[in-house]
Coordinates of C-alpha atoms and ligand atoms in Angstrom, one line a residue:
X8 CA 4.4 -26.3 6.8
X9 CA 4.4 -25.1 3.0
X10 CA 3.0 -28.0 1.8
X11 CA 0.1 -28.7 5.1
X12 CA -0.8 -24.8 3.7
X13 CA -1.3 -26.8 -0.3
X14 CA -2.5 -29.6 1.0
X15 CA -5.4 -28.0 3.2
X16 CA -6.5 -25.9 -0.2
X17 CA -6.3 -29.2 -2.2
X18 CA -8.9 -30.5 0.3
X19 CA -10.8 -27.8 1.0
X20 CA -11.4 -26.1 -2.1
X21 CA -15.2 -26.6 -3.4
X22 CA -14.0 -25.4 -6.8
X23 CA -17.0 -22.8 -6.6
X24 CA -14.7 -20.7 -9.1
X25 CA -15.7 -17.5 -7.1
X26 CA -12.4 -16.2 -6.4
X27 CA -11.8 -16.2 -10.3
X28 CA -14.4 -13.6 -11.1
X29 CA -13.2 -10.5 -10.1
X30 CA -9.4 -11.5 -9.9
X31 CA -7.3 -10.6 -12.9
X32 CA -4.2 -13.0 -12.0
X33 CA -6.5 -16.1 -11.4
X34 CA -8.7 -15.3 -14.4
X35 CA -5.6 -14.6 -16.4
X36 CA -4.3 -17.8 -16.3
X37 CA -8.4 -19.6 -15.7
X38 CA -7.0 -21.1 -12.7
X39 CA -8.7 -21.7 -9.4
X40 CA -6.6 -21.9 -6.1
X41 CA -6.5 -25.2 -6.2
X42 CA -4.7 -25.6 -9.9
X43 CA -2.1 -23.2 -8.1
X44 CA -1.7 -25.0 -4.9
X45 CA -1.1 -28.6 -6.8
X46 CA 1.5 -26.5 -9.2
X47 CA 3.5 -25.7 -6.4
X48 CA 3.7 -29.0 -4.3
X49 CA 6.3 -29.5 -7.6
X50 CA 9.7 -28.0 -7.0
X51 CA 9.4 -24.3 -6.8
X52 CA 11.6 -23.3 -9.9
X53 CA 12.4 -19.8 -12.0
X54 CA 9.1 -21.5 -13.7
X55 CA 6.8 -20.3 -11.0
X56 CA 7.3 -16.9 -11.6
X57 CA 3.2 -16.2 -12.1
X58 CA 3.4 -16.1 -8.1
X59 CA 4.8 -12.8 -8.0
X60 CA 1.4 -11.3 -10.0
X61 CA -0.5 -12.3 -7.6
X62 CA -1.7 -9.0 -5.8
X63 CA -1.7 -10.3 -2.4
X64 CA -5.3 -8.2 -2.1
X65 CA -7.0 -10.8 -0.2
X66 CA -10.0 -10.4 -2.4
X67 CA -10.5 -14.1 -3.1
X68 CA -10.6 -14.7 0.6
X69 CA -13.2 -12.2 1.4
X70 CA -15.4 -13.9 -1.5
X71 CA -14.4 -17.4 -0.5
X72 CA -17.5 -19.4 1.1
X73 CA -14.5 -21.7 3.1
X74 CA -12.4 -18.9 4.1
X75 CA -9.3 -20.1 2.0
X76 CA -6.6 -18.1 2.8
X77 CA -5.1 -18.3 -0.4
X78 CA -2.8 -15.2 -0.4
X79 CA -0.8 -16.1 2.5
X80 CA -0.1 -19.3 0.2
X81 CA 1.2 -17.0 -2.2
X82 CA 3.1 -15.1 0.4
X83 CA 4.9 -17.9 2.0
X84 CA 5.9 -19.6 -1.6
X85 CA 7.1 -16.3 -2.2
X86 CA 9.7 -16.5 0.3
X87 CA 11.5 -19.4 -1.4
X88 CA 10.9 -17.8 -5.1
X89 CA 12.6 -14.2 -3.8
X90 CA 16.0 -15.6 -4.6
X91 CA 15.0 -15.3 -7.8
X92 CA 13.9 -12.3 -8.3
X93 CA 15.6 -9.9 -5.7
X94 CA 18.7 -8.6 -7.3
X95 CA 16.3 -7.7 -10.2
X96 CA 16.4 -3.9 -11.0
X97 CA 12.7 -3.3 -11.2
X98 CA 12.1 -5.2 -7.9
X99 CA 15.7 -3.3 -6.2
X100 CA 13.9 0.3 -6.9
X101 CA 11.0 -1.3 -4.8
X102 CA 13.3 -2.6 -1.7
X103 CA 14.2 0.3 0.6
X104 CA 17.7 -1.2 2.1
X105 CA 18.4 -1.1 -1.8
X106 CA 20.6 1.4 -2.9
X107 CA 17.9 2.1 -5.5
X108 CA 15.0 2.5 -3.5
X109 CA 13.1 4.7 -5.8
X110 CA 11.6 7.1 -2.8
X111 CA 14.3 8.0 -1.9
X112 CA 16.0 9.3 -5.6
X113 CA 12.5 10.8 -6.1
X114 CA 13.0 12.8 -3.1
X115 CA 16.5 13.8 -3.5
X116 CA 15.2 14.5 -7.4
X117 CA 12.6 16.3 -6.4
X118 CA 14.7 18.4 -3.4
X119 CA 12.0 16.8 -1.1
X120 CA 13.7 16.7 2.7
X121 CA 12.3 17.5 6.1
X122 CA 13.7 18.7 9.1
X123 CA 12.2 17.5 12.2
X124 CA 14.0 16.9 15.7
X125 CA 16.3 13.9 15.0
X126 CA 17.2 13.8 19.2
X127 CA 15.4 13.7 22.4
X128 CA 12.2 11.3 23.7
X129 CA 8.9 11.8 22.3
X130 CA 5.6 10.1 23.0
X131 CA 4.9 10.4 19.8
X132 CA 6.3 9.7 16.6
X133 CA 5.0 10.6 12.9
X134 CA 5.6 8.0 10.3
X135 CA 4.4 9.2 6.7
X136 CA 5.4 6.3 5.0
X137 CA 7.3 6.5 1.5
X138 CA 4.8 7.5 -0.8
X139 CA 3.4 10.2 1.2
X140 CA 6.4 11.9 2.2
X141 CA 7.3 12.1 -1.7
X142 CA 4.1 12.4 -3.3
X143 CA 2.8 15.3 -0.7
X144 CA 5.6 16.6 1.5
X145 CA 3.0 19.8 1.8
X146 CA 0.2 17.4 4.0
X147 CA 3.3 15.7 6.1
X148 CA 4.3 18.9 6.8
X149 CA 0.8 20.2 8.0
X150 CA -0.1 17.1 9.6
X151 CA 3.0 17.4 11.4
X152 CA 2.5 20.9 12.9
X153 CA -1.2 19.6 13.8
X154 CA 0.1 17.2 15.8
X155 CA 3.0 19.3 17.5
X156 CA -0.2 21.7 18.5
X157 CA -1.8 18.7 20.0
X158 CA 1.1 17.0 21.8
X159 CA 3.9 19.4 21.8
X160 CA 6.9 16.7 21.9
X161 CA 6.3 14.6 18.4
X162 CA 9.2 13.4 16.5
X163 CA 9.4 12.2 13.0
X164 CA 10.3 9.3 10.7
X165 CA 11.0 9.5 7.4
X166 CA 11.5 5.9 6.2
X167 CA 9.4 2.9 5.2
X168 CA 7.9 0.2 7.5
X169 CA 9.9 -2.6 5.0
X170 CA 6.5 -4.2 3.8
X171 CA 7.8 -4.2 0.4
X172 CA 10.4 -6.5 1.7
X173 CA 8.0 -8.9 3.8
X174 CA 5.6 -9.2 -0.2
X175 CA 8.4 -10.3 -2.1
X176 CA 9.2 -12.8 0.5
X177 CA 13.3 -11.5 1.5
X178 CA 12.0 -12.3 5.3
X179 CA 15.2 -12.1 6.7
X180 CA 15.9 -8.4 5.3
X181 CA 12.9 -7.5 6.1
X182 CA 13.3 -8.4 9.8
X183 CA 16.5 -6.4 10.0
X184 CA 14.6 -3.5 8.6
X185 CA 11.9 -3.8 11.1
X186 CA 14.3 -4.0 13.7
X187 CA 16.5 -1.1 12.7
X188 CA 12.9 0.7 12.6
X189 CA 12.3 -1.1 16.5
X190 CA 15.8 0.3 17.5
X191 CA 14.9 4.5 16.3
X192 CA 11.7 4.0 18.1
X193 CA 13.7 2.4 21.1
X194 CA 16.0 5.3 20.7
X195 CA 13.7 7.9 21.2
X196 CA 11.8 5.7 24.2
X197 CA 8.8 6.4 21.7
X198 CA 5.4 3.5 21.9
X199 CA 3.1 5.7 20.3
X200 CA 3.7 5.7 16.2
X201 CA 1.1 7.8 14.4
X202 CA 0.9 6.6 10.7
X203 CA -1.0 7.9 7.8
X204 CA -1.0 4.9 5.5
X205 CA -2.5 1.6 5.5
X206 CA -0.1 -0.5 4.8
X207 CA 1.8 1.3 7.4
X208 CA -0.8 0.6 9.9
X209 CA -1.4 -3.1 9.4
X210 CA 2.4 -4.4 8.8
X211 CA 3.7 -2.3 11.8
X212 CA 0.7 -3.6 13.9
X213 CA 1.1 -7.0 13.2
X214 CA 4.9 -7.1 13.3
X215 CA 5.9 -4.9 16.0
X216 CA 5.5 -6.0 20.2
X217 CA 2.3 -5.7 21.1
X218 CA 3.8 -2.9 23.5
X219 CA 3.6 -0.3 20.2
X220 CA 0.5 1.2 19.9
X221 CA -0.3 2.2 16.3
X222 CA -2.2 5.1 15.7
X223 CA -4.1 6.8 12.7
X224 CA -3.6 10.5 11.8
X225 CA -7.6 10.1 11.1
X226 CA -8.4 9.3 14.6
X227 CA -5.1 11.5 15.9
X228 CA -6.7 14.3 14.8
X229 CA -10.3 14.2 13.3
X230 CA -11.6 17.4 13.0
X231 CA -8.1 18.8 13.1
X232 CA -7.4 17.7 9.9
X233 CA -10.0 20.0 7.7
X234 CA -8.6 22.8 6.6
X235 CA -10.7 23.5 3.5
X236 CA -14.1 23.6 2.8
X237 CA -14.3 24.9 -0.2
X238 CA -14.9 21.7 -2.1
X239 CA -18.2 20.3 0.0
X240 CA -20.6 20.6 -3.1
X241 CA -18.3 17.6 -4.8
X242 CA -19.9 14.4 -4.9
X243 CA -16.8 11.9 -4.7
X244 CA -16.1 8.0 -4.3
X245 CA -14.2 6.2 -2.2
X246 CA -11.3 3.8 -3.2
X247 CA -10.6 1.6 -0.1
X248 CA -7.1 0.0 0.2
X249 CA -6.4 -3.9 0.3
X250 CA -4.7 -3.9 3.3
X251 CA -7.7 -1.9 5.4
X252 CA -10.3 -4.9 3.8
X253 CA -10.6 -7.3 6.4
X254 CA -10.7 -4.5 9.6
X255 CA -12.6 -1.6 7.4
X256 CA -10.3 1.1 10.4
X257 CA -9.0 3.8 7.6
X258 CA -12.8 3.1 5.0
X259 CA -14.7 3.9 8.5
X260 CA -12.5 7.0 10.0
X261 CA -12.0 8.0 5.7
X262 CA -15.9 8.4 5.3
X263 CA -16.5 9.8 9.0
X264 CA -14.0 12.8 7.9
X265 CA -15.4 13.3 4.3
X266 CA -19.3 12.8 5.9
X267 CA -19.9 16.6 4.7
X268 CA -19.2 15.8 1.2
X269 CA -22.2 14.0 -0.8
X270 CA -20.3 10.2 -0.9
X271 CA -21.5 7.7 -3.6
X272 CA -20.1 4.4 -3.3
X273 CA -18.9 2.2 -6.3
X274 CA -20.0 -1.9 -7.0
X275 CA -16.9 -2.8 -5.2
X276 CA -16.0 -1.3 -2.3
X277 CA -14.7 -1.6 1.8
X278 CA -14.2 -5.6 2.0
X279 CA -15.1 -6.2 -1.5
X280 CA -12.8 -3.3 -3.0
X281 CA -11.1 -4.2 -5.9
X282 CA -7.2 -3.7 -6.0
X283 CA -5.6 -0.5 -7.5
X284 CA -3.1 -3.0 -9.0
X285 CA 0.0 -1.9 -7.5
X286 CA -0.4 -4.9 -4.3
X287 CA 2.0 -7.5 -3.9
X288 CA 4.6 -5.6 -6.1
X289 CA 2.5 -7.8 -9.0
X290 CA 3.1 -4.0 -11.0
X291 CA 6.6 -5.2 -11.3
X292 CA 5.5 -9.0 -12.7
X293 CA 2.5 -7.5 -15.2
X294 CA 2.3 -4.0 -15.8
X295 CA -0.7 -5.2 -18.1
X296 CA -2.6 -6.8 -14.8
X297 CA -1.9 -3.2 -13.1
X298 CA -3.3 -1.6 -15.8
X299 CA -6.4 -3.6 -16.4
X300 CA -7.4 -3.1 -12.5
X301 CA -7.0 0.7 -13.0
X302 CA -9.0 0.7 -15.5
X303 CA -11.7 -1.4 -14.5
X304 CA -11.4 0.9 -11.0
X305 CA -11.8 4.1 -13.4
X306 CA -14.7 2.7 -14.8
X307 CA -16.3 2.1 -12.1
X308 CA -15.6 5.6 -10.8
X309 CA -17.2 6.7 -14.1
X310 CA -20.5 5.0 -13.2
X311 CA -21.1 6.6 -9.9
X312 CA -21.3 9.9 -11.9
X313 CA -18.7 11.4 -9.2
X314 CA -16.6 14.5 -9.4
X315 CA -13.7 12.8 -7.5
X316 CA -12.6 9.5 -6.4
X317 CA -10.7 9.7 -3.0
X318 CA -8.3 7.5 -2.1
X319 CA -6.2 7.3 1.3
X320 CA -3.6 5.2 0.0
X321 CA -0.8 7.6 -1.7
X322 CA 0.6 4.6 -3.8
X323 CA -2.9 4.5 -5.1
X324 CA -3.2 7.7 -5.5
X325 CA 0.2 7.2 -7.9
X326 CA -0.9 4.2 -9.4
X327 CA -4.3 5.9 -10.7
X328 CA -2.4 9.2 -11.4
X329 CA 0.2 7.4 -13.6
X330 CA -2.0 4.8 -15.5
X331 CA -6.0 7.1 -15.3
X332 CA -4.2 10.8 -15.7
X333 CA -8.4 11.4 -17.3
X334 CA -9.6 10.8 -14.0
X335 CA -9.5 13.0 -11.0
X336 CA -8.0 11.2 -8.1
X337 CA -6.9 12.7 -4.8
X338 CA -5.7 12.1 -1.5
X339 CA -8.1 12.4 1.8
X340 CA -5.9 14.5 3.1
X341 CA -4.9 16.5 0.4
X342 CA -8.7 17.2 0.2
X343 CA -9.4 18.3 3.8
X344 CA -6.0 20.1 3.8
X345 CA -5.9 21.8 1.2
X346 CA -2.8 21.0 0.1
X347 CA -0.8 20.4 -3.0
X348 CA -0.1 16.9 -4.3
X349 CA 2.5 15.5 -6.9
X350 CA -0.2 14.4 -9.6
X351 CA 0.4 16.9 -12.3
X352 CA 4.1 16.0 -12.0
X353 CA 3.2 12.5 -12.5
X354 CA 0.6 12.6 -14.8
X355 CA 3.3 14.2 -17.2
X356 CA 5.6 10.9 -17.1
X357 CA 7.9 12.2 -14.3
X358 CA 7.9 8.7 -12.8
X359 CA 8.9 7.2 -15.8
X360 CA 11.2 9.5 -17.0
X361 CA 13.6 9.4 -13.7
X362 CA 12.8 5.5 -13.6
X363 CA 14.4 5.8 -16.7
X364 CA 17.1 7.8 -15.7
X365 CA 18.0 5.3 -12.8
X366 CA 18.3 2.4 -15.2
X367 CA 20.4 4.3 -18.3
X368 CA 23.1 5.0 -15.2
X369 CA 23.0 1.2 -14.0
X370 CA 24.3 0.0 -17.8
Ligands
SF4_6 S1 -4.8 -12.2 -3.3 FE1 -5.9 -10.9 -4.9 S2 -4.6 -11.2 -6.8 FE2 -4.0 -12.8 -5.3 S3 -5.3 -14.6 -5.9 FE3 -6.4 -13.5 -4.3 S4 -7.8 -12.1 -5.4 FE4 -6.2 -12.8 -6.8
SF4_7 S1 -13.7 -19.2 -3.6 FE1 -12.7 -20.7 -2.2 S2 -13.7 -22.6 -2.6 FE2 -14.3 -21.3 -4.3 S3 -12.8 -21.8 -5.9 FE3 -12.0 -20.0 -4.7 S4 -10.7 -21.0 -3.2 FE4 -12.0 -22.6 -4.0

């Protein structure tokens, strides 16, 4: 199977060199999917490690005039590399049936905990997903009580959909993940899961029974959702996730909420957006790569002239507040809410510093 998926980019590849351009981890090494894909028909060895920079941003195959689906190359390769790299420390604070899952130590750091009905059916179920429900516990709260107004019985999940488990390839754990997730759902006879993020959205759509219908809060709750108006004379920019490229759901229902603010788009953007740099847990293989894609995303930001670049991802969001602190980056729905976010915590290093913390007690 692996080696049909090499094979077919051996043949198929026209060597056009257009999914170099704007990639850092192809241009970094001045490879072309096709140099990769004859690399790996040779035993997949500790040597391959360049796999797990790859972004998984689906960028290339956007830009790609044969359709190449070269990340889900990447993807599958990765599930025979993860051996490899899965009892690393870095990659274990990413893993959330890890002991050291970081969102939850920066939650219980932070004194970050909800209480929502744990019993009972509902028809509904909330699902933040990790980085909101640590980075802006004030908008999951909010959101929550909007929803509750809306339909009454609503319960809550504060837990990740295991996507960081499926990128670095552990596909067995992450299938026990998603079916511990299947069995709370199950438990509360709940179908309908209402999710805020994007990388919620797509995993849980694609790897939960088509039975689950998963639901944005954008189109949950539209109007619902703005709460302050203060800020309509801002002219801001739009950072569109990787995983919402190929479907544009969250870039369409993101602009239809901000259509009152003055919106000026950058170069890349919707199916040609470039990648905050935190995808495919490549942070973890190159900080450098992460870092170059924030700042080429900050300069572009800078170009449109715009007071604010609005993102609806909150791991971008933390990315760009971590590695761009000049630049002013908020959450959708910190915007329309009104509500307080975590970026002044993290733009003073308070990632880092517990980070560090978590390793000094593992020596
Ligand atoms: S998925 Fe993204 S990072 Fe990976 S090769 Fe394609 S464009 Fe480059
Ligand atoms: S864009 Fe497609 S055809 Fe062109 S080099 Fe990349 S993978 Fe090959």
């Amino acid at each position: 199977m692996m080696s049909n998926s090499l094979k077919f980019i051996l043949d198929e590849c026209i060597e056009c060199q257009l999914c170099v351009e704007d990639c850092p981890f192809l241009s970094k090494y001045n490879w072309m999917p096709k140099d990769v894909a004859r690399d790996l028909l040779n035993e997949l060895d500790q040597n391959k490690r360049y796999i797990m920079e790859c972004l998984l941003c689906g960028l290339c195959k956007t830009v790609c005039p044969k359709n190449l689906d070269f990340p889900s190359v990447i993807a599958h390769a990765r599930q025979s590399f993860s051996k490899y790299v899965a009892n690393e420390i870095y990659y274990r604070l990413s893993l959330p049936d890890d002991s050291l899952f970081f969102p939850k130590a920066y939650k219980t750091y932070k004194g970050i905990t909800y209480s929502f009905p744990e019993n009972g059916s509902f028809k509904y179920i909330f699902f933040p997903g990790c980085s909101m429900s640590s980075y802006s516990p004030e908008a999951v709260k909010e959101i929550y009580r909007g929803l509750r107004e809306k339909f009454y019985s609503v319960g809550f999940a504060d837990t990740c959909c295991g996507k960081p488990l499926a990128d670095i390839g552990l596909t067995e754990r992450a299938s026990r993940w998603l079916s511990n997730l299947e069995n709370h759902f199950i438990k509360h006879g709940c179908r309908n899961i209402i999710v805020a993020c994007p990388m919620c959205y797509y995993y849980l759509k694609k790897s939960l029974p088509r039975s689950y219908r998963i639901l944005t809060v954008y189109e949950t709750l539209g109007e619902m959702l703005i709460k302050e108006t203060n800020h309509l004379s801002l002219r801001v920019t739009i950072h569109d996730g990787c995983p919402d490229r190929f479907e544009g759901i969250f870039a369409a229902q993101v602009r239809s909420l901000l259509r009152d603010y003055k919106i000026i788009e950058m170069k890349h953007s919707r199916k040609k957006s470039l990648c905050c740099g935190a995808g495919g847990m490549a942070s973890i293989a190159d900080p450098n790569l992460t870092l170059k894609l924030s700042s080429a995303r900050a300069e572009e930001f800078s170009s449109t002239g715009a007071d604010l670049m609005v993102v609806y991802c909150y791991t971008c969001a933390q990315i760009f507040w971590s590695t761009q602190p000049d630049i002013q980056t908020k959450h959708a729905l910190d915007l329309v809410l009104g509500t307080r976010d975590s970026s002044e915590d993290i733009k003073s290093g308070e990632i880092n510093n517990l980070v560090a913390k978590i390793l000094m007690e593992q020596i």
